[in-house]
């Protein structure tokens, strides 16, 4: 199926091979989180994304090579990342492998507290710090680029009844495309849907997803993630050729 996106370009909507990575600590150590995600955030995402027809596998921190061997990454079109407590436990080797695959064209979707993950900070080149407040109040997410494929089927905005607040300044490079912004009752706003390109790979940061709230059961959140999978996993153009080269004939 060929999709036409807002800037006039089109891409084939293929069956994406998706790896959902979750550190899987909160759900095993915090009864409040376990009550919301008894099988883990990664399992909830698999269940919620099943209707979209992706080929999905999960990976967690405690697996050999942290679930992210070269073989796994080579078989992954899109990597979805959720982490919070164990950013410093991700090895240099894993970060190097993921970065290399992104530069080669693998899509990366970073969720919520993954903003502080080693791979996201590596790719952004900044601290990726922000303000936060865990008060569980309402979040309203506004679509600010209705032409973007990631916003397909969302409408002008949607709301989450309970979420953690993230506020500006968000120390990331200016997004190449800003897709969503959030508003919170404390008056804060936040760049909640940010697109970047690194090498041949597309990256999408999506803000919602605090572990204590049932965010990953929300149909709009799942739709954004599904749209993002199709988008960041789509064809990325022609691979460049580097090194010494002969002059072309005039």
PDB file of C-alpha atoms in Angstrom:
ATOM      1  CA  UNK A   1       0.000   0.000   0.000  1.00  0.00           C
ATOM      2  CA  UNK A   2       1.497   3.353  -1.025  1.00  0.00           C
ATOM      3  CA  UNK A   3       1.033   6.268   1.392  1.00  0.00           C
ATOM      4  CA  UNK A   4       1.283   9.912   0.280  1.00  0.00           C
ATOM      5  CA  UNK A   5       2.531  12.256   2.987  1.00  0.00           C
ATOM      6  CA  UNK A   6       1.972  15.962   3.356  1.00  0.00           C
ATOM      7  CA  UNK A   7       5.083  17.202   1.588  1.00  0.00           C
ATOM      8  CA  UNK A   8       4.203  15.284  -1.560  1.00  0.00           C
ATOM      9  CA  UNK A   9       6.551  12.352  -0.999  1.00  0.00           C
ATOM     10  CA  UNK A  10       5.196   8.828  -0.798  1.00  0.00           C
ATOM     11  CA  UNK A  11       6.333   5.562   0.716  1.00  0.00           C
ATOM     12  CA  UNK A  12       5.290   1.931   0.776  1.00  0.00           C
ATOM     13  CA  UNK A  13       3.441   0.883   3.937  1.00  0.00           C
ATOM     14  CA  UNK A  14       5.185  -2.437   4.472  1.00  0.00           C
ATOM     15  CA  UNK A  15       4.899  -4.910   7.348  1.00  0.00           C
ATOM     16  CA  UNK A  16       7.321  -3.458   9.868  1.00  0.00           C
ATOM     17  CA  UNK A  17       9.548  -5.624  12.053  1.00  0.00           C
ATOM     18  CA  UNK A  18       9.334  -3.955  15.463  1.00  0.00           C
ATOM     19  CA  UNK A  19      11.411  -4.595  18.587  1.00  0.00           C
ATOM     20  CA  UNK A  20       9.911  -3.137  21.777  1.00  0.00           C
ATOM     21  CA  UNK A  21      12.611  -2.622  24.404  1.00  0.00           C
ATOM     22  CA  UNK A  22      11.683  -2.065  28.044  1.00  0.00           C
ATOM     23  CA  UNK A  23      14.023  -2.143  31.024  1.00  0.00           C
ATOM     24  CA  UNK A  24      11.235  -4.010  32.907  1.00  0.00           C
ATOM     25  CA  UNK A  25      12.149  -2.985  36.454  1.00  0.00           C
ATOM     26  CA  UNK A  26       9.230  -0.911  37.767  1.00  0.00           C
ATOM     27  CA  UNK A  27       6.698  -3.617  36.957  1.00  0.00           C
ATOM     28  CA  UNK A  28       8.615  -6.221  39.019  1.00  0.00           C
ATOM     29  CA  UNK A  29       9.506  -4.015  41.985  1.00  0.00           C
ATOM     30  CA  UNK A  30       6.615  -1.560  42.422  1.00  0.00           C
ATOM     31  CA  UNK A  31       3.143  -3.022  43.201  1.00  0.00           C
ATOM     32  CA  UNK A  32       1.423   0.150  41.962  1.00  0.00           C
ATOM     33  CA  UNK A  33       3.070  -0.205  38.546  1.00  0.00           C
ATOM     34  CA  UNK A  34       2.511  -3.968  38.484  1.00  0.00           C
ATOM     35  CA  UNK A  35      -1.210  -3.348  38.969  1.00  0.00           C
ATOM     36  CA  UNK A  36      -1.267  -1.184  35.826  1.00  0.00           C
ATOM     37  CA  UNK A  37       1.103  -3.273  33.690  1.00  0.00           C
ATOM     38  CA  UNK A  38       1.114  -6.792  35.184  1.00  0.00           C
ATOM     39  CA  UNK A  39       3.024  -8.253  32.220  1.00  0.00           C
ATOM     40  CA  UNK A  40       5.188  -5.194  31.660  1.00  0.00           C
ATOM     41  CA  UNK A  41       4.921  -2.068  29.539  1.00  0.00           C
ATOM     42  CA  UNK A  42       6.415  -3.964  26.602  1.00  0.00           C
ATOM     43  CA  UNK A  43       3.630  -6.562  26.723  1.00  0.00           C
ATOM     44  CA  UNK A  44       0.963  -3.865  26.919  1.00  0.00           C
ATOM     45  CA  UNK A  45       2.426  -2.220  23.825  1.00  0.00           C
ATOM     46  CA  UNK A  46       2.477  -5.517  21.945  1.00  0.00           C
ATOM     47  CA  UNK A  47      -1.181  -6.076  22.803  1.00  0.00           C
ATOM     48  CA  UNK A  48      -2.184  -2.529  21.880  1.00  0.00           C
ATOM     49  CA  UNK A  49      -0.293  -2.521  18.581  1.00  0.00           C
ATOM     50  CA  UNK A  50      -1.431  -5.960  17.404  1.00  0.00           C
ATOM     51  CA  UNK A  51      -4.320  -4.606  15.297  1.00  0.00           C
ATOM     52  CA  UNK A  52      -1.786  -2.744  13.134  1.00  0.00           C
ATOM     53  CA  UNK A  53      -0.221  -5.939  11.818  1.00  0.00           C
ATOM     54  CA  UNK A  54       3.393  -5.404  12.845  1.00  0.00           C
ATOM     55  CA  UNK A  55       5.813  -8.283  13.330  1.00  0.00           C
ATOM     56  CA  UNK A  56       6.748  -7.671  16.957  1.00  0.00           C
ATOM     57  CA  UNK A  57       9.280  -8.990  19.411  1.00  0.00           C
ATOM     58  CA  UNK A  58      10.196  -7.722  22.879  1.00  0.00           C
ATOM     59  CA  UNK A  59      13.551  -7.249  24.582  1.00  0.00           C
ATOM     60  CA  UNK A  60      14.383  -6.378  28.197  1.00  0.00           C
ATOM     61  CA  UNK A  61      17.429  -5.301  30.144  1.00  0.00           C
ATOM     62  CA  UNK A  62      18.169  -8.623  31.868  1.00  0.00           C
ATOM     63  CA  UNK A  63      18.459 -10.639  28.662  1.00  0.00           C
ATOM     64  CA  UNK A  64      21.868 -11.547  27.194  1.00  0.00           C
ATOM     65  CA  UNK A  65      23.346  -8.505  25.431  1.00  0.00           C
ATOM     66  CA  UNK A  66      20.416  -6.606  27.010  1.00  0.00           C
ATOM     67  CA  UNK A  67      18.154  -8.119  24.371  1.00  0.00           C
ATOM     68  CA  UNK A  68      19.824  -6.081  21.644  1.00  0.00           C
ATOM     69  CA  UNK A  69      22.303  -8.327  19.908  1.00  0.00           C
ATOM     70  CA  UNK A  70      23.530  -7.493  16.435  1.00  0.00           C
ATOM     71  CA  UNK A  71      21.283 -10.235  15.069  1.00  0.00           C
ATOM     72  CA  UNK A  72      18.189  -8.764  16.754  1.00  0.00           C
ATOM     73  CA  UNK A  73      18.971  -5.264  15.505  1.00  0.00           C
ATOM     74  CA  UNK A  74      19.619  -6.482  11.963  1.00  0.00           C
ATOM     75  CA  UNK A  75      16.132  -8.008  12.010  1.00  0.00           C
ATOM     76  CA  UNK A  76      14.545  -4.786  13.320  1.00  0.00           C
ATOM     77  CA  UNK A  77      13.034  -2.055  11.145  1.00  0.00           C
ATOM     78  CA  UNK A  78      11.857   0.024  14.128  1.00  0.00           C
ATOM     79  CA  UNK A  79      13.107  -0.030  17.721  1.00  0.00           C
ATOM     80  CA  UNK A  80      10.712   1.315  20.391  1.00  0.00           C
ATOM     81  CA  UNK A  81      12.493   2.301  23.634  1.00  0.00           C
ATOM     82  CA  UNK A  82      11.133   2.722  27.179  1.00  0.00           C
ATOM     83  CA  UNK A  83      13.558   3.181  30.082  1.00  0.00           C
ATOM     84  CA  UNK A  84      13.782   5.057  33.355  1.00  0.00           C
ATOM     85  CA  UNK A  85      15.707   3.574  36.288  1.00  0.00           C
ATOM     86  CA  UNK A  86      18.589   1.861  34.533  1.00  0.00           C
ATOM     87  CA  UNK A  87      19.912   4.218  31.856  1.00  0.00           C
ATOM     88  CA  UNK A  88      23.437   3.798  33.225  1.00  0.00           C
ATOM     89  CA  UNK A  89      23.260   0.015  32.918  1.00  0.00           C
ATOM     90  CA  UNK A  90      23.101   0.104  29.127  1.00  0.00           C
ATOM     91  CA  UNK A  91      26.521  -0.897  27.856  1.00  0.00           C
ATOM     92  CA  UNK A  92      28.675   1.089  25.465  1.00  0.00           C
ATOM     93  CA  UNK A  93      28.526  -1.865  23.089  1.00  0.00           C
ATOM     94  CA  UNK A  94      24.714  -1.805  22.986  1.00  0.00           C
ATOM     95  CA  UNK A  95      24.637   1.948  22.411  1.00  0.00           C
ATOM     96  CA  UNK A  96      27.204   1.616  19.627  1.00  0.00           C
ATOM     97  CA  UNK A  97      25.196  -1.134  17.924  1.00  0.00           C
ATOM     98  CA  UNK A  98      21.928   0.822  18.091  1.00  0.00           C
ATOM     99  CA  UNK A  99      23.532   4.025  16.845  1.00  0.00           C
ATOM    100  CA  UNK A 100      25.095   2.204  13.912  1.00  0.00           C
ATOM    101  CA  UNK A 101      21.758   0.673  12.935  1.00  0.00           C
ATOM    102  CA  UNK A 102      19.973   4.037  13.160  1.00  0.00           C
ATOM    103  CA  UNK A 103      22.604   5.598  10.908  1.00  0.00           C
ATOM    104  CA  UNK A 104      22.022   2.707   8.481  1.00  0.00           C
ATOM    105  CA  UNK A 105      18.274   3.376   8.416  1.00  0.00           C
ATOM    106  CA  UNK A 106      16.609   1.644  11.387  1.00  0.00           C
ATOM    107  CA  UNK A 107      13.807   3.758  12.838  1.00  0.00           C
ATOM    108  CA  UNK A 108      13.877   4.673  16.546  1.00  0.00           C
ATOM    109  CA  UNK A 109      10.889   5.692  18.701  1.00  0.00           C
ATOM    110  CA  UNK A 110      11.836   6.958  22.167  1.00  0.00           C
ATOM    111  CA  UNK A 111       9.031   7.047  24.728  1.00  0.00           C
ATOM    112  CA  UNK A 112       8.586   9.218  27.828  1.00  0.00           C
ATOM    113  CA  UNK A 113      11.536   8.889  30.255  1.00  0.00           C
ATOM    114  CA  UNK A 114      13.606   7.406  27.465  1.00  0.00           C
ATOM    115  CA  UNK A 115      14.597  11.026  26.849  1.00  0.00           C
ATOM    116  CA  UNK A 116      17.441  10.351  29.302  1.00  0.00           C
ATOM    117  CA  UNK A 117      18.493   7.077  27.680  1.00  0.00           C
ATOM    118  CA  UNK A 118      22.087   6.808  26.600  1.00  0.00           C
ATOM    119  CA  UNK A 119      21.122   6.177  22.989  1.00  0.00           C
ATOM    120  CA  UNK A 120      18.847   9.233  22.740  1.00  0.00           C
ATOM    121  CA  UNK A 121      21.432  11.508  24.369  1.00  0.00           C
ATOM    122  CA  UNK A 122      24.112  10.073  22.076  1.00  0.00           C
ATOM    123  CA  UNK A 123      22.042  10.786  18.979  1.00  0.00           C
ATOM    124  CA  UNK A 124      20.929  14.247  20.153  1.00  0.00           C
ATOM    125  CA  UNK A 125      24.348  15.351  21.457  1.00  0.00           C
ATOM    126  CA  UNK A 126      22.729  17.201  24.395  1.00  0.00           C
ATOM    127  CA  UNK A 127      21.721  16.472  28.008  1.00  0.00           C
ATOM    128  CA  UNK A 128      18.039  15.970  27.027  1.00  0.00           C
ATOM    129  CA  UNK A 129      17.091  17.328  30.480  1.00  0.00           C
ATOM    130  CA  UNK A 130      13.711  18.893  31.304  1.00  0.00           C
ATOM    131  CA  UNK A 131      11.418  19.929  34.144  1.00  0.00           C
ATOM    132  CA  UNK A 132       9.016  17.359  35.633  1.00  0.00           C
ATOM    133  CA  UNK A 133       6.327  16.996  38.273  1.00  0.00           C
ATOM    134  CA  UNK A 134       4.666  13.708  39.179  1.00  0.00           C
ATOM    135  CA  UNK A 135       1.238  15.056  40.129  1.00  0.00           C
ATOM    136  CA  UNK A 136      -0.938  12.872  37.913  1.00  0.00           C
ATOM    137  CA  UNK A 137      -3.048  15.683  36.503  1.00  0.00           C
ATOM    138  CA  UNK A 138      -4.468  16.082  33.009  1.00  0.00           C
ATOM    139  CA  UNK A 139      -2.400  16.354  29.843  1.00  0.00           C
ATOM    140  CA  UNK A 140      -3.732  17.804  26.608  1.00  0.00           C
ATOM    141  CA  UNK A 141      -1.742  17.004  23.466  1.00  0.00           C
ATOM    142  CA  UNK A 142      -2.235  19.377  20.537  1.00  0.00           C
ATOM    143  CA  UNK A 143      -1.474  18.468  16.932  1.00  0.00           C
ATOM    144  CA  UNK A 144       0.708  21.255  15.548  1.00  0.00           C
ATOM    145  CA  UNK A 145       1.500  19.597  12.187  1.00  0.00           C
ATOM    146  CA  UNK A 146      -1.772  18.158  10.848  1.00  0.00           C
ATOM    147  CA  UNK A 147      -0.067  17.311   7.522  1.00  0.00           C
ATOM    148  CA  UNK A 148       2.327  14.879   9.204  1.00  0.00           C
ATOM    149  CA  UNK A 149       1.577  11.134   8.817  1.00  0.00           C
ATOM    150  CA  UNK A 150       2.144  10.583  12.550  1.00  0.00           C
ATOM    151  CA  UNK A 151      -0.993  12.629  13.287  1.00  0.00           C
ATOM    152  CA  UNK A 152      -3.255  10.597  10.986  1.00  0.00           C
ATOM    153  CA  UNK A 153      -6.576   9.790  12.675  1.00  0.00           C
ATOM    154  CA  UNK A 154      -5.875  11.854  15.810  1.00  0.00           C
ATOM    155  CA  UNK A 155      -7.910  15.034  15.351  1.00  0.00           C
ATOM    156  CA  UNK A 156      -6.914  18.463  16.650  1.00  0.00           C
ATOM    157  CA  UNK A 157      -5.987  17.236  20.122  1.00  0.00           C
ATOM    158  CA  UNK A 158      -6.555  14.476  22.651  1.00  0.00           C
ATOM    159  CA  UNK A 159      -6.385  14.313  26.434  1.00  0.00           C
ATOM    160  CA  UNK A 160      -4.988  11.936  29.046  1.00  0.00           C
ATOM    161  CA  UNK A 161      -6.777  12.069  32.387  1.00  0.00           C
ATOM    162  CA  UNK A 162      -3.654  11.376  34.448  1.00  0.00           C
ATOM    163  CA  UNK A 163      -0.018  11.883  33.465  1.00  0.00           C
ATOM    164  CA  UNK A 164       3.309  13.111  34.772  1.00  0.00           C
ATOM    165  CA  UNK A 165       4.140  16.692  33.807  1.00  0.00           C
ATOM    166  CA  UNK A 166       7.142  17.450  31.629  1.00  0.00           C
ATOM    167  CA  UNK A 167       7.984  21.119  31.098  1.00  0.00           C
ATOM    168  CA  UNK A 168      10.306  23.315  29.078  1.00  0.00           C
ATOM    169  CA  UNK A 169      13.140  23.907  28.676  1.00  0.00           C
ATOM    170  CA  UNK A 170      13.670  20.528  27.002  1.00  0.00           C
ATOM    171  CA  UNK A 171      17.384  20.373  26.185  1.00  0.00           C
ATOM    172  CA  UNK A 172      17.258  18.782  22.751  1.00  0.00           C
ATOM    173  CA  UNK A 173      18.209  20.166  19.334  1.00  0.00           C
ATOM    174  CA  UNK A 174      15.365  22.005  17.609  1.00  0.00           C
ATOM    175  CA  UNK A 175      13.168  19.270  16.090  1.00  0.00           C
ATOM    176  CA  UNK A 176      13.343  18.938  12.345  1.00  0.00           C
ATOM    177  CA  UNK A 177       9.560  18.596  12.562  1.00  0.00           C
ATOM    178  CA  UNK A 178       7.483  19.368  15.647  1.00  0.00           C
ATOM    179  CA  UNK A 179       4.355  17.223  15.517  1.00  0.00           C
ATOM    180  CA  UNK A 180       2.718  17.547  18.971  1.00  0.00           C
ATOM    181  CA  UNK A 181       2.901  19.853  21.962  1.00  0.00           C
ATOM    182  CA  UNK A 182       1.473  19.226  25.439  1.00  0.00           C
ATOM    183  CA  UNK A 183      -0.296  21.545  27.852  1.00  0.00           C
ATOM    184  CA  UNK A 184      -0.650  20.867  31.580  1.00  0.00           C
ATOM    185  CA  UNK A 185      -2.925  22.472  34.221  1.00  0.00           C
ATOM    186  CA  UNK A 186       0.109  24.000  35.939  1.00  0.00           C
ATOM    187  CA  UNK A 187       0.540  26.191  32.861  1.00  0.00           C
ATOM    188  CA  UNK A 188       3.463  24.288  31.373  1.00  0.00           C
ATOM    189  CA  UNK A 189       3.831  23.397  27.710  1.00  0.00           C
ATOM    190  CA  UNK A 190       6.187  20.813  26.236  1.00  0.00           C
ATOM    191  CA  UNK A 191       7.405  19.681  22.817  1.00  0.00           C
ATOM    192  CA  UNK A 192       5.891  16.196  22.991  1.00  0.00           C
ATOM    193  CA  UNK A 193       6.272  14.859  19.459  1.00  0.00           C
ATOM    194  CA  UNK A 194       9.672  15.573  17.916  1.00  0.00           C
ATOM    195  CA  UNK A 195      11.108  14.172  14.684  1.00  0.00           C
ATOM    196  CA  UNK A 196      14.810  13.965  13.858  1.00  0.00           C
ATOM    197  CA  UNK A 197      16.995  12.371  11.206  1.00  0.00           C
ATOM    198  CA  UNK A 198      20.406  10.899  11.907  1.00  0.00           C
ATOM    199  CA  UNK A 199      22.206   9.377   8.937  1.00  0.00           C
ATOM    200  CA  UNK A 200      19.571   7.357   7.074  1.00  0.00           C
ATOM    201  CA  UNK A 201      17.460   6.778  10.191  1.00  0.00           C
ATOM    202  CA  UNK A 202      14.365   8.602  11.393  1.00  0.00           C
ATOM    203  CA  UNK A 203      13.828   9.219  15.124  1.00  0.00           C
ATOM    204  CA  UNK A 204      10.595  10.161  16.880  1.00  0.00           C
ATOM    205  CA  UNK A 205      10.404  11.205  20.529  1.00  0.00           C
ATOM    206  CA  UNK A 206       6.911  10.853  22.064  1.00  0.00           C
ATOM    207  CA  UNK A 207       6.378  12.200  25.574  1.00  0.00           C
ATOM    208  CA  UNK A 208       3.443  10.353  27.308  1.00  0.00           C
ATOM    209  CA  UNK A 209       3.950   7.115  29.211  1.00  0.00           C
ATOM    210  CA  UNK A 210       4.600   7.420  32.951  1.00  0.00           C
ATOM    211  CA  UNK A 211       4.712   3.935  34.430  1.00  0.00           C
ATOM    212  CA  UNK A 212       2.071   4.574  37.123  1.00  0.00           C
ATOM    213  CA  UNK A 213      -0.688   5.518  34.675  1.00  0.00           C
ATOM    214  CA  UNK A 214      -2.484   3.422  32.015  1.00  0.00           C
ATOM    215  CA  UNK A 215      -1.247   5.612  29.170  1.00  0.00           C
ATOM    216  CA  UNK A 216      -0.302   2.718  26.893  1.00  0.00           C
ATOM    217  CA  UNK A 217      -3.884   1.474  26.821  1.00  0.00           C
ATOM    218  CA  UNK A 218      -5.107   4.789  25.379  1.00  0.00           C
ATOM    219  CA  UNK A 219      -6.262   4.418  21.759  1.00  0.00           C
ATOM    220  CA  UNK A 220      -4.858   7.792  20.676  1.00  0.00           C
ATOM    221  CA  UNK A 221      -1.453   7.125  22.217  1.00  0.00           C
ATOM    222  CA  UNK A 222      -1.344   3.744  20.484  1.00  0.00           C
ATOM    223  CA  UNK A 223      -2.418   5.319  17.190  1.00  0.00           C
ATOM    224  CA  UNK A 224       0.403   7.863  17.372  1.00  0.00           C
ATOM    225  CA  UNK A 225       2.924   5.107  18.098  1.00  0.00           C
ATOM    226  CA  UNK A 226       1.571   2.947  15.270  1.00  0.00           C
ATOM    227  CA  UNK A 227       1.686   5.877  12.843  1.00  0.00           C
ATOM    228  CA  UNK A 228       5.234   6.607  13.997  1.00  0.00           C
ATOM    229  CA  UNK A 229       6.270   2.996  13.365  1.00  0.00           C
ATOM    230  CA  UNK A 230       5.084   3.243   9.759  1.00  0.00           C
ATOM    231  CA  UNK A 231       6.768   6.622   9.349  1.00  0.00           C
ATOM    232  CA  UNK A 232      10.206   6.042  10.880  1.00  0.00           C
ATOM    233  CA  UNK A 233      10.367   2.584   9.336  1.00  0.00           C
ATOM    234  CA  UNK A 234       9.566   3.808   5.841  1.00  0.00           C
ATOM    235  CA  UNK A 235      12.062   3.912   2.989  1.00  0.00           C
ATOM    236  CA  UNK A 236      14.929   6.275   3.678  1.00  0.00           C
ATOM    237  CA  UNK A 237      16.302   7.029   0.236  1.00  0.00           C
ATOM    238  CA  UNK A 238      19.635   6.210  -1.351  1.00  0.00           C
ATOM    239  CA  UNK A 239      22.587   5.145   0.787  1.00  0.00           C
ATOM    240  CA  UNK A 240      25.549   7.502   0.259  1.00  0.00           C
ATOM    241  CA  UNK A 241      28.896   6.275  -1.061  1.00  0.00           C
ATOM    242  CA  UNK A 242      32.007   7.451   0.790  1.00  0.00           C
ATOM    243  CA  UNK A 243      35.746   7.380   0.187  1.00  0.00           C
ATOM    244  CA  UNK A 244      38.009   8.031  -2.786  1.00  0.00           C
ATOM    245  CA  UNK A 245      36.205   8.277  -6.081  1.00  0.00           C
ATOM    246  CA  UNK A 246      37.062   8.849  -9.727  1.00  0.00           C
ATOM    247  CA  UNK A 247      36.075  12.013 -11.545  1.00  0.00           C
ATOM    248  CA  UNK A 248      33.096  11.745 -13.853  1.00  0.00           C
ATOM    249  CA  UNK A 249      33.556  12.523 -17.510  1.00  0.00           C
ATOM    250  CA  UNK A 250      32.199  15.977 -18.480  1.00  0.00           C
TER     251      UNK A 250
END
